Short mmCIF file of C-alpha atoms in Angstrom, two decimals:
data_model
loop_
_atom_site.label_atom_id
_atom_site.label_comp_id
_atom_site.label_asym_id
_atom_site.label_seq_id
_atom_site.Cartn_x
_atom_site.Cartn_y
_atom_site.Cartn_z
CA MET A 9 61.09 -22.51 -53.30
CA ARG A 10 60.37 -23.01 -49.62
CA ALA A 11 59.67 -18.80 -49.29
CA ALA A 12 57.30 -18.45 -52.26
CA PHE A 13 55.29 -21.11 -50.91
CA LEU A 14 55.08 -19.56 -47.39
CA TRP A 15 53.65 -16.63 -49.07
CA ALA A 16 51.24 -18.13 -51.50
CA SER A 17 50.01 -20.08 -48.12
CA GLN A 18 49.91 -16.76 -46.31
CA LEU A 19 48.45 -15.21 -49.29
CA ALA A 20 45.41 -17.99 -49.70
CA LEU A 21 44.66 -17.32 -45.61
CA GLY A 22 44.34 -13.50 -45.71
CA LEU A 23 41.86 -14.50 -48.71
CA LEU A 24 39.83 -16.48 -46.41
CA VAL A 25 39.97 -14.57 -43.80
CA ALA A 26 38.73 -11.99 -45.85
CA LEU A 27 35.69 -13.83 -47.07
CA GLY A 28 34.54 -15.13 -44.41
CA LEU A 29 34.27 -11.06 -42.83
CA ILE A 30 33.04 -10.28 -45.77
CA TYR A 31 30.11 -13.42 -46.11
CA SER A 32 29.71 -13.27 -41.68
CA SER A 33 29.19 -9.52 -41.94
CA SER A 34 26.15 -9.81 -45.02
CA LEU A 35 24.59 -12.33 -43.32
CA THR A 36 24.69 -9.73 -39.88
CA GLU A 37 23.44 -7.16 -41.88
CA GLY A 38 20.85 -8.82 -43.25
CA LEU A 39 19.13 -9.63 -40.12
CA VAL A 40 19.39 -6.21 -39.24
CA LYS A 41 17.09 -5.52 -42.05
CA ALA A 42 15.01 -8.08 -41.52
CA GLU A 43 14.15 -6.78 -37.90
CA ARG A 44 14.12 -3.62 -39.44
CA GLN A 45 11.41 -4.64 -41.68
CA LEU A 46 9.78 -6.06 -39.55
CA THR A 47 8.99 -3.26 -37.13
CA ALA A 48 8.99 -0.26 -40.14
CA ASN A 49 4.88 -0.77 -40.79
CA ALA A 50 4.05 -0.91 -37.19
CA LEU A 51 1.55 0.75 -36.10
CA ARG A 52 2.29 2.27 -33.03
CA GLN A 53 -0.61 4.89 -32.08
CA PRO A 54 -3.51 3.14 -31.05
CA GLN A 55 -6.49 2.24 -33.89
CA LEU A 56 -9.95 1.18 -34.43
CA ALA A 57 -12.98 2.63 -31.76
CA ASP A 58 -13.96 -0.13 -30.28
CA PRO A 59 -12.30 -1.13 -27.23
CA LEU A 60 -12.81 -5.04 -28.01
CA GLN A 61 -11.02 -4.82 -31.34
CA THR A 62 -8.48 -1.50 -30.47
CA PHE A 63 -5.33 -2.40 -30.56
CA VAL A 64 -1.46 -1.21 -30.25
CA GLU A 65 1.89 -2.56 -31.97
CA VAL A 66 4.79 -2.09 -29.36
CA THR A 67 8.15 -2.99 -31.06
CA LEU A 68 11.72 -3.06 -30.00
CA PRO A 69 13.84 0.06 -31.14
CA GLU A 70 16.81 -1.16 -32.52
CA GLY A 71 20.24 -1.88 -30.70
CA PRO A 72 23.48 0.64 -30.51
CA LEU A 73 25.60 -1.67 -33.01
CA PRO A 74 23.65 -4.54 -34.30
CA LEU A 75 26.05 -5.54 -36.82
CA LEU A 76 28.96 -6.70 -34.41
CA SER A 77 26.45 -9.49 -33.77
CA GLY A 78 23.43 -11.41 -34.25
CA GLY A 79 22.72 -12.65 -31.03
CA TYR A 80 18.56 -12.79 -31.02
CA LEU A 81 18.11 -10.94 -34.09
CA GLY A 82 14.93 -12.69 -35.60
CA ILE A 83 14.53 -15.53 -32.49
CA SER A 84 13.04 -13.66 -29.91
CA PRO A 85 10.06 -11.39 -30.70
CA SER A 86 11.05 -7.40 -31.19
CA ILE A 87 7.25 -6.31 -32.08
CA HIS A 88 3.96 -7.40 -29.35
CA LEU A 89 0.26 -6.74 -30.40
CA VAL A 90 -1.45 -5.37 -27.83
CA ARG A 91 -5.00 -6.06 -27.61
CA LEU A 92 -7.38 -6.34 -25.27
CA ASN A 93 -9.19 -9.82 -26.50
CA THR A 94 -6.13 -11.68 -25.67
CA VAL A 95 -4.35 -13.15 -22.88
CA ARG A 96 -0.70 -12.34 -21.50
CA PRO A 97 1.21 -13.82 -23.47
CA LEU A 98 3.34 -17.12 -21.95
CA ALA A 99 6.17 -16.21 -22.33
CA ASN A 100 9.03 -19.14 -25.02
CA VAL A 101 11.78 -19.32 -22.95
CA ASP A 102 13.14 -22.22 -25.45
CA GLN A 103 15.90 -19.29 -26.16
CA ILE A 104 16.78 -19.68 -22.87
CA GLU A 105 16.71 -23.43 -22.18
CA ASN A 106 19.02 -23.93 -24.95
CA LEU A 107 21.22 -21.46 -25.41
CA ALA A 108 23.68 -23.00 -27.82
CA ARG A 109 20.66 -23.29 -30.78
CA ARG A 110 20.86 -19.45 -31.50
CA ARG A 111 23.95 -20.06 -33.17
CA HIS A 112 22.43 -23.24 -35.37
CA GLY A 113 23.21 -22.15 -38.67
CA ARG A 114 23.78 -19.12 -38.73
CA VAL A 115 27.42 -18.14 -39.52
CA GLU A 116 26.72 -14.78 -38.70
CA LEU A 117 29.81 -11.95 -37.92
CA GLY A 118 28.84 -13.71 -33.67
CA PHE A 119 29.83 -16.83 -34.63
CA LEU A 120 32.62 -16.39 -37.13
CA VAL A 121 34.30 -14.51 -34.77
CA THR A 122 33.64 -16.31 -31.83
CA ARG A 123 33.23 -20.10 -32.83
CA VAL A 124 35.34 -20.04 -36.25
CA ALA A 125 38.09 -18.04 -35.97
CA PRO A 126 40.17 -20.18 -33.84
CA LEU A 127 40.52 -21.95 -36.57
CA PHE A 128 42.09 -19.55 -38.54
CA LEU A 129 44.20 -18.89 -36.06
CA LEU A 130 45.54 -22.45 -35.89
CA PRO A 131 47.15 -22.11 -39.88
CA ILE A 132 48.54 -18.66 -39.14
CA ALA A 133 50.67 -20.12 -36.28
CA ILE A 134 51.62 -23.09 -37.85
CA LEU A 135 53.33 -20.64 -40.76
CA VAL A 136 54.56 -18.64 -38.32
CA THR A 137 56.38 -21.76 -36.40
CA GLY A 138 57.18 -23.17 -39.44
CA SER A 139 59.07 -20.07 -40.93
CA ILE A 140 60.99 -19.12 -37.53
CA ARG A 141 62.09 -23.19 -36.88
CA SER A 142 64.02 -23.30 -39.87
CA ARG A 143 66.12 -20.33 -38.76
CA ALA A 144 68.96 -20.06 -36.90
CA SER A 145 68.52 -17.49 -34.73
CA PHE A 146 65.86 -20.12 -32.92
CA ALA A 147 68.81 -22.55 -31.63
CA ALA A 148 70.86 -19.43 -30.75
CA VAL A 149 67.80 -19.03 -28.12
CA ARG A 150 67.48 -22.65 -26.97
CA GLU A 151 71.16 -22.13 -26.54
CA GLY A 152 70.95 -19.08 -24.80
CA ARG A 153 72.73 -16.87 -26.68
CA LYS A 154 70.24 -14.95 -27.85
CA LYS A 155 67.62 -13.79 -25.78
CA LEU A 156 64.16 -14.63 -26.28
CA PHE A 157 62.42 -11.76 -26.06
CA ASP A 158 64.44 -10.57 -28.69
CA PHE A 159 63.68 -13.70 -30.84
CA ALA A 160 60.07 -13.49 -30.26
CA ALA A 161 59.64 -9.59 -31.00
CA GLU A 162 61.60 -9.82 -34.33
CA ASN A 163 60.15 -13.31 -34.99
CA VAL A 164 57.04 -13.62 -33.37
CA LEU A 165 55.30 -10.34 -32.41
CA LEU A 166 56.00 -9.28 -35.55
CA PRO A 167 54.16 -11.14 -37.91
CA LEU A 168 50.98 -11.93 -35.41
CA SER A 169 50.96 -7.92 -35.61
CA ALA A 170 50.97 -7.82 -39.48
CA TRP A 171 48.52 -10.31 -39.14
CA GLY A 172 46.53 -8.77 -36.04
CA ALA A 173 46.93 -5.43 -38.26
CA PHE A 174 45.16 -6.84 -41.12
CA SER A 175 42.26 -8.60 -39.82
CA LEU A 176 41.79 -5.52 -37.83
CA ALA A 177 41.59 -3.73 -40.90
CA ALA A 178 39.82 -5.93 -43.73
CA LEU A 179 36.89 -6.31 -39.72
CA LEU A 180 36.36 -3.00 -39.92
CA ALA A 181 36.44 -3.07 -43.69
CA SER A 182 33.27 -4.92 -43.53
CA LEU A 183 31.44 -3.42 -40.48
CA PHE A 184 31.15 -0.11 -42.48
CA ALA A 185 31.18 -1.58 -45.95
CA PHE A 186 27.62 -3.21 -44.43
CA GLY A 187 25.97 -0.01 -42.73
CA LEU A 188 27.92 0.84 -39.35
CA ARG A 189 28.03 4.38 -38.44
CA LEU A 190 29.14 5.57 -35.23
CA GLU A 191 27.51 8.39 -34.12
CA SER A 192 27.57 8.92 -30.58
CA ASN A 193 29.64 8.04 -28.13
CA ASP A 194 28.77 5.49 -26.71
CA GLN A 195 28.76 3.64 -29.81
CA LEU A 196 32.19 4.43 -30.42
CA LEU A 197 32.35 3.07 -26.72
CA ARG A 198 31.16 0.13 -27.53
CA LEU A 199 33.08 -0.35 -30.79
CA GLY A 200 36.46 -0.30 -28.69
CA VAL A 201 35.01 -2.81 -26.14
CA TRP A 202 34.18 -5.14 -28.28
CA LEU A 203 37.41 -5.15 -30.41
CA VAL A 204 39.85 -5.49 -26.94
CA ALA A 205 37.70 -8.24 -25.73
CA VAL A 206 38.02 -9.94 -29.92
CA GLY A 207 42.06 -8.92 -29.25
CA ALA A 208 42.33 -10.98 -25.95
CA TYR A 209 40.24 -13.65 -27.78
CA ALA A 210 43.12 -14.03 -29.78
CA LEU A 211 45.77 -13.95 -27.86
CA PHE A 212 44.43 -16.55 -25.30
CA TRP A 213 43.51 -18.95 -28.86
CA LEU A 214 47.98 -17.85 -29.75
CA LEU A 215 49.31 -18.20 -25.79
CA LEU A 216 47.18 -21.49 -25.59
CA TYR A 217 49.06 -22.91 -29.20
CA LEU A 218 52.46 -21.43 -27.49
CA TRP A 219 51.59 -23.75 -23.83
CA LEU A 220 51.04 -26.46 -26.53
CA LEU A 221 54.16 -25.97 -28.77
CA VAL A 222 56.67 -25.51 -25.15
CA ARG A 223 55.24 -28.95 -23.44
CA LEU A 224 54.12 -31.38 -27.31
CA LYS A 225 57.24 -29.71 -29.10
CA LYS A 226 56.22 -32.20 -32.34
CA LEU A 227 54.14 -29.47 -34.59
CA SER A 228 51.72 -32.47 -35.62
CA ASP A 229 50.60 -33.61 -31.88
CA VAL A 230 50.45 -29.67 -30.99
CA ALA A 231 48.08 -29.55 -34.29
CA ALA A 232 45.85 -32.40 -33.08
CA ALA A 233 45.50 -31.05 -28.72
CA TYR A 234 44.31 -27.30 -30.31
CA ALA A 235 41.81 -28.63 -32.82
CA GLY A 236 40.44 -31.14 -29.42
CA LEU A 237 40.30 -27.99 -27.31
CA CYS A 238 38.41 -25.59 -30.06
CA LEU A 239 36.13 -27.91 -29.67
CA LEU A 240 35.87 -28.64 -26.13
CA PHE A 241 36.01 -24.70 -25.79
CA THR A 242 33.15 -23.68 -28.25
CA LEU A 243 31.17 -26.38 -28.75
CA LEU A 244 31.72 -29.40 -26.06
CA LEU A 245 31.79 -26.69 -22.69
CA PRO A 246 28.74 -24.82 -23.23
CA ALA A 247 26.51 -27.31 -24.22
CA ALA A 248 27.42 -29.42 -20.78
CA ALA A 249 27.39 -26.27 -18.98
CA GLN A 250 23.78 -25.76 -20.44
CA SER A 251 22.83 -28.86 -19.54
CA LEU A 252 23.38 -28.93 -15.77
CA VAL A 253 21.56 -26.02 -15.75
CA GLU A 254 18.82 -27.17 -17.04
CA THR A 255 19.68 -30.56 -14.63
CA ILE A 256 19.56 -27.35 -11.08
CA ALA A 257 17.56 -24.57 -12.65
CA ALA A 258 15.33 -25.13 -15.09
CA PRO A 259 12.14 -23.75 -15.03
CA THR A 260 8.69 -26.68 -14.40
CA ALA A 261 5.81 -24.92 -14.16
CA ARG A 262 5.46 -24.14 -17.87
CA THR A 263 3.18 -27.40 -18.46
CA HIS A 264 0.99 -25.79 -15.96
CA LEU A 265 0.34 -22.97 -16.98
CA GLY A 266 -0.63 -24.05 -20.68
CA LEU A 267 -2.66 -26.36 -19.32
CA MET A 268 -3.99 -23.52 -17.73
CA ARG A 269 -4.05 -21.42 -20.52
CA LYS A 270 -6.33 -23.89 -23.02
CA GLU A 271 -8.47 -23.98 -19.99
CA LEU A 272 -9.17 -20.15 -20.41
CA SER A 273 -9.40 -20.38 -24.36
CA THR A 274 -11.94 -23.03 -24.19
CA LEU A 275 -14.35 -20.82 -22.36
CA GLY A 276 -15.90 -19.68 -25.58
CA THR A 277 -18.98 -17.63 -24.74
CA ALA A 278 -19.33 -18.91 -21.75
CA VAL A 279 -20.19 -15.48 -19.50
CA ASP A 280 -19.47 -16.25 -15.08
CA ASN A 281 -21.46 -13.19 -13.90
CA THR A 282 -20.15 -13.26 -10.89
CA ALA A 283 -16.71 -12.29 -12.49
CA VAL A 284 -17.89 -9.66 -14.47
CA GLU A 285 -19.90 -7.66 -11.55
CA ARG A 286 -16.46 -7.92 -10.15
CA LEU A 287 -15.08 -5.69 -12.75
CA TYR A 288 -17.59 -3.54 -12.78
CA GLU A 289 -16.95 -2.96 -8.83
CA LYS A 290 -13.61 -2.79 -9.47
CA TYR A 291 -13.59 -0.56 -12.71
CA LYS A 292 -17.01 1.71 -10.42
CA ALA A 293 -17.89 0.95 -14.09
CA GLN A 294 -21.38 2.61 -14.93
CA ARG A 295 -24.23 0.29 -16.68
CA PRO A 296 -24.96 0.66 -19.65
CA ALA A 297 -28.40 0.82 -20.85
CA GLU A 298 -27.79 -2.10 -23.34
CA ALA A 299 -26.74 -5.47 -22.53
CA LEU A 300 -23.44 -6.36 -23.91
CA SER A 301 -22.78 -8.39 -26.86
CA PRO A 302 -22.00 -11.87 -26.24
CA GLN A 303 -18.30 -11.72 -27.34
CA ALA A 304 -17.68 -8.08 -24.85
CA LEU A 305 -19.40 -10.72 -22.22
CA ALA A 306 -17.21 -13.61 -22.62
CA THR A 307 -13.86 -11.24 -23.39
CA LEU A 308 -14.28 -9.93 -19.89
CA THR A 309 -15.08 -13.25 -18.53
CA ALA A 310 -11.70 -14.56 -19.92
CA LEU A 311 -9.72 -11.38 -18.31
CA ALA A 312 -11.48 -11.88 -14.70
CA LYS A 313 -10.62 -15.53 -15.01
CA GLU A 314 -7.51 -15.02 -15.95
CA GLN A 315 -6.28 -12.67 -12.48
CA GLU A 316 -6.57 -16.99 -11.49
CA MET A 317 -3.03 -17.17 -12.85
CA ALA A 318 -1.59 -14.78 -11.36
CA PRO A 319 -0.09 -16.84 -8.36
CA ALA A 320 1.25 -19.69 -10.92
CA LEU A 321 2.90 -17.23 -12.85
CA GLY A 322 4.65 -15.10 -10.63
CA GLU A 323 5.57 -18.74 -9.46
CA PHE A 324 6.82 -19.41 -13.10
CA GLU A 325 8.67 -15.74 -13.86
CA ALA A 326 10.17 -16.62 -10.23
CA ARG A 327 12.13 -20.06 -11.59
CA LEU A 328 12.65 -18.24 -14.77
CA ALA A 329 14.63 -14.98 -13.41
CA ARG A 330 16.75 -18.55 -11.43
CA HIS A 331 17.37 -20.13 -14.68
CA GLU A 332 18.45 -17.23 -16.51
CA ALA A 333 20.87 -16.26 -14.05
CA ALA A 334 22.87 -19.56 -13.24
CA SER A 335 22.74 -19.69 -17.70
CA ALA A 336 24.78 -16.36 -16.51
CA TRP A 337 26.75 -17.84 -14.47
CA PHE A 338 27.74 -20.73 -16.19
CA THR A 339 28.82 -18.51 -19.44
CA TYR A 340 32.35 -18.03 -17.73
CA SER A 341 32.82 -22.21 -18.24
CA SER A 342 34.48 -21.03 -21.33
CA PRO A 343 36.12 -18.15 -23.09
CA ALA A 344 33.58 -18.27 -26.64
CA THR A 345 30.52 -17.94 -24.26
CA VAL A 346 32.03 -15.33 -22.24
CA LEU A 347 32.85 -13.04 -26.16
CA ALA A 348 29.60 -14.58 -27.10
CA ASP A 349 27.39 -12.61 -24.62
CA LEU A 350 29.44 -9.11 -24.28
CA GLY A 351 29.30 -9.30 -28.09
CA ASP A 352 25.12 -9.33 -27.77
CA GLU A 353 25.49 -7.35 -24.83
CA LEU A 354 27.70 -4.22 -26.49
CA ALA A 355 25.23 -5.21 -29.88
CA GLY A 356 22.34 -4.60 -28.05
CA THR A 357 21.19 -7.72 -29.17
CA GLY A 358 21.60 -9.73 -26.51
CA LEU A 359 18.96 -11.74 -24.53
CA GLY A 360 19.28 -9.38 -21.29
CA ARG A 361 17.09 -6.78 -23.57
CA TYR A 362 14.46 -8.81 -25.58
CA ALA A 363 13.63 -10.27 -21.75
CA SER A 364 13.76 -6.67 -20.55
CA PHE A 365 11.38 -5.69 -23.50
CA ARG A 366 9.30 -8.50 -22.94
CA ARG A 367 8.91 -7.32 -19.64
CA GLU A 368 8.06 -3.66 -20.17
CA VAL A 369 5.35 -5.12 -22.59
CA GLU A 370 3.82 -6.88 -20.30
CA CYS A 371 3.24 -4.00 -18.25
CA PHE A 372 2.46 -1.67 -20.44
CA ALA A 373 -0.18 -4.47 -21.62
CA ASP A 374 -1.47 -4.58 -17.75
CA ARG A 375 -1.82 -0.45 -18.04
CA TRP A 376 -3.48 -0.35 -21.82
CA ARG A 377 -6.26 -3.44 -20.05
CA GLU A 378 -6.75 -0.72 -16.97
CA TYR A 379 -7.59 1.76 -19.83
CA VAL A 380 -9.51 -0.16 -22.53
CA VAL A 381 -11.78 -2.25 -19.61
CA PRO A 382 -13.68 0.86 -18.65
CA PHE A 383 -15.18 1.46 -22.11
CA LEU A 384 -15.52 -1.81 -22.71
CA LEU A 385 -18.28 -2.30 -19.27
CA GLU A 386 -20.04 1.03 -20.07
CA ARG A 387 -20.12 0.42 -23.89
CA ARG A 388 -18.75 3.37 -25.24
CA THR A 389 -16.37 3.96 -28.09
CA LEU A 390 -13.39 5.67 -28.15
CA ASP A 391 -13.00 8.52 -30.25
CA PHE A 392 -10.18 10.91 -31.34
CA ASP A 393 -9.32 12.68 -27.81
CA ASP A 394 -9.82 8.76 -26.25
CA LEU A 395 -7.35 7.05 -28.69
CA LYS A 396 -4.85 10.18 -27.99
CA ALA A 397 -4.91 10.33 -24.43
CA ALA A 398 -4.17 5.94 -24.40
CA PRO A 399 -1.24 4.77 -22.67
CA LYS A 400 2.22 4.96 -24.41
CA PHE A 401 5.14 2.95 -24.61
CA ALA A 402 8.61 3.35 -24.86
CA TYR A 403 10.71 0.97 -23.80
CA THR A 404 13.52 2.20 -21.42
CA GLU A 405 17.15 1.11 -22.40
CA GLU A 406 19.55 0.39 -19.42
CA ASN A 407 22.22 3.23 -18.53
CA GLY A 408 25.86 2.73 -19.43
CA PRO A 409 28.04 1.61 -15.84
CA GLN A 410 25.15 -1.24 -15.85
CA TRP A 411 26.62 -2.62 -19.40
CA TRP A 412 29.66 -1.50 -18.42
CA LEU A 413 30.27 -3.46 -15.43
CA ARG A 414 29.66 -6.59 -16.88
CA ALA A 415 31.57 -5.67 -20.09
CA ALA A 416 34.51 -5.47 -17.51
CA SER A 417 34.00 -8.52 -16.03
CA SER A 418 34.68 -10.46 -19.12
CA LEU A 419 37.60 -8.14 -20.15
CA ILE A 420 38.77 -9.01 -16.75
CA TYR A 421 37.83 -13.28 -17.33
CA LEU A 422 39.27 -13.01 -20.05
CA GLY A 423 42.53 -11.17 -19.29
CA ALA A 424 42.81 -13.60 -16.06
CA LEU A 425 43.05 -16.89 -18.61
CA CYS A 426 45.75 -14.75 -20.40
CA ALA A 427 48.23 -13.99 -17.63
CA ALA A 428 47.87 -17.97 -16.76
CA LEU A 429 48.95 -19.62 -20.06
CA ALA A 430 51.91 -16.52 -19.82
CA TRP A 431 52.90 -17.52 -16.70
CA ALA A 432 51.96 -21.42 -17.70
CA ILE A 433 54.52 -20.97 -20.96
CA ARG A 434 57.21 -19.43 -18.72
CA ARG A 435 57.53 -22.23 -16.16
CA GLU A 436 57.73 -24.73 -19.07
CA TRP A 437 60.09 -22.23 -20.65
CA GLN A 438 61.92 -22.59 -17.70
CA SER A 439 61.53 -26.06 -16.95
CA ALA A 440 63.06 -27.14 -20.22
CA SER A 441 66.05 -25.23 -20.58
#
């Protein structure tokens, strides 16, 4: 009867794991499809002949393996409208200032692996523990008549390896079923690194359970302590670390920039002839025979006045960079956030990639403005050749060594945690025997 119960429990747990992977993978695929639909119809070529109204839409290319982690899909913008009569947008840094928010309400694959998988490991470990405690070989180990390694290989490593093989097969099956395709060596390497990191993360939680088991002995106490540590590492520590970053390095210039932006937006039809004259001198443009329209004059005035924001905007960007760097360091406060950020990095859906895209868009918008403003000053329209010669946006992906170094630091961190737990378990076992 006991054996039948164990088999039924393992079957139900395996089915639950498979359903969780299928659900989270399908949700991640939905996020990827929504992003693709958003950028599929983007007008990447310059539109309209009027320099005041012409525009172009720039998009962030899809990441290498977006199905691995939803990351900032649907949160950070992957498409920007660039045109002359819009001032440079103030960066929305809410996702930087509140890193935990992006995961709430989205049980995509990255969330499942980092936040939910530790809880799945608890019943698996309890099932393995219950099956070996009833065996005579366990008493033989306690009495020293059987080697610990032989016992562990037969009764612990073998069933855990079976669970690992099943979980890996279910994970890969769900990924490929929902559209994962490995079309380059870079994608294969990223997937391999991610699987190694997930394996190290699972090993950390299993070693933590074993350490608690050696110390506490009683299974109910072990389960309660394990659940508490899950809550600590997956929720409380990341939230506390982010609050600390907010206190230390939060950018404080956004309100001032917002007020300056509001002042610019209320210019309306007000015209500063001196500011417009400075633009004529800067671009060495010829004055047209006919006067510029009030809308064109107001736009040129706003563009000239916006240059007054450059020092404040530069200060804000510097503070934002320091805040982002501090957030990256505090990621190491928990293995859950380390794996989450590594998954985002490898998938191409992380904050760093979206921040890099935003910076490149701002540089492109400056080049676009430099190209279009002379047409507006000289009251000329853009013909076909002018539109064809307009600046083109091309996102520059980072090279392999950059992401590989960040991945290596995460793997070393997870490996160090596992080594520390293994040493602690060995010491506890020696002191107890």
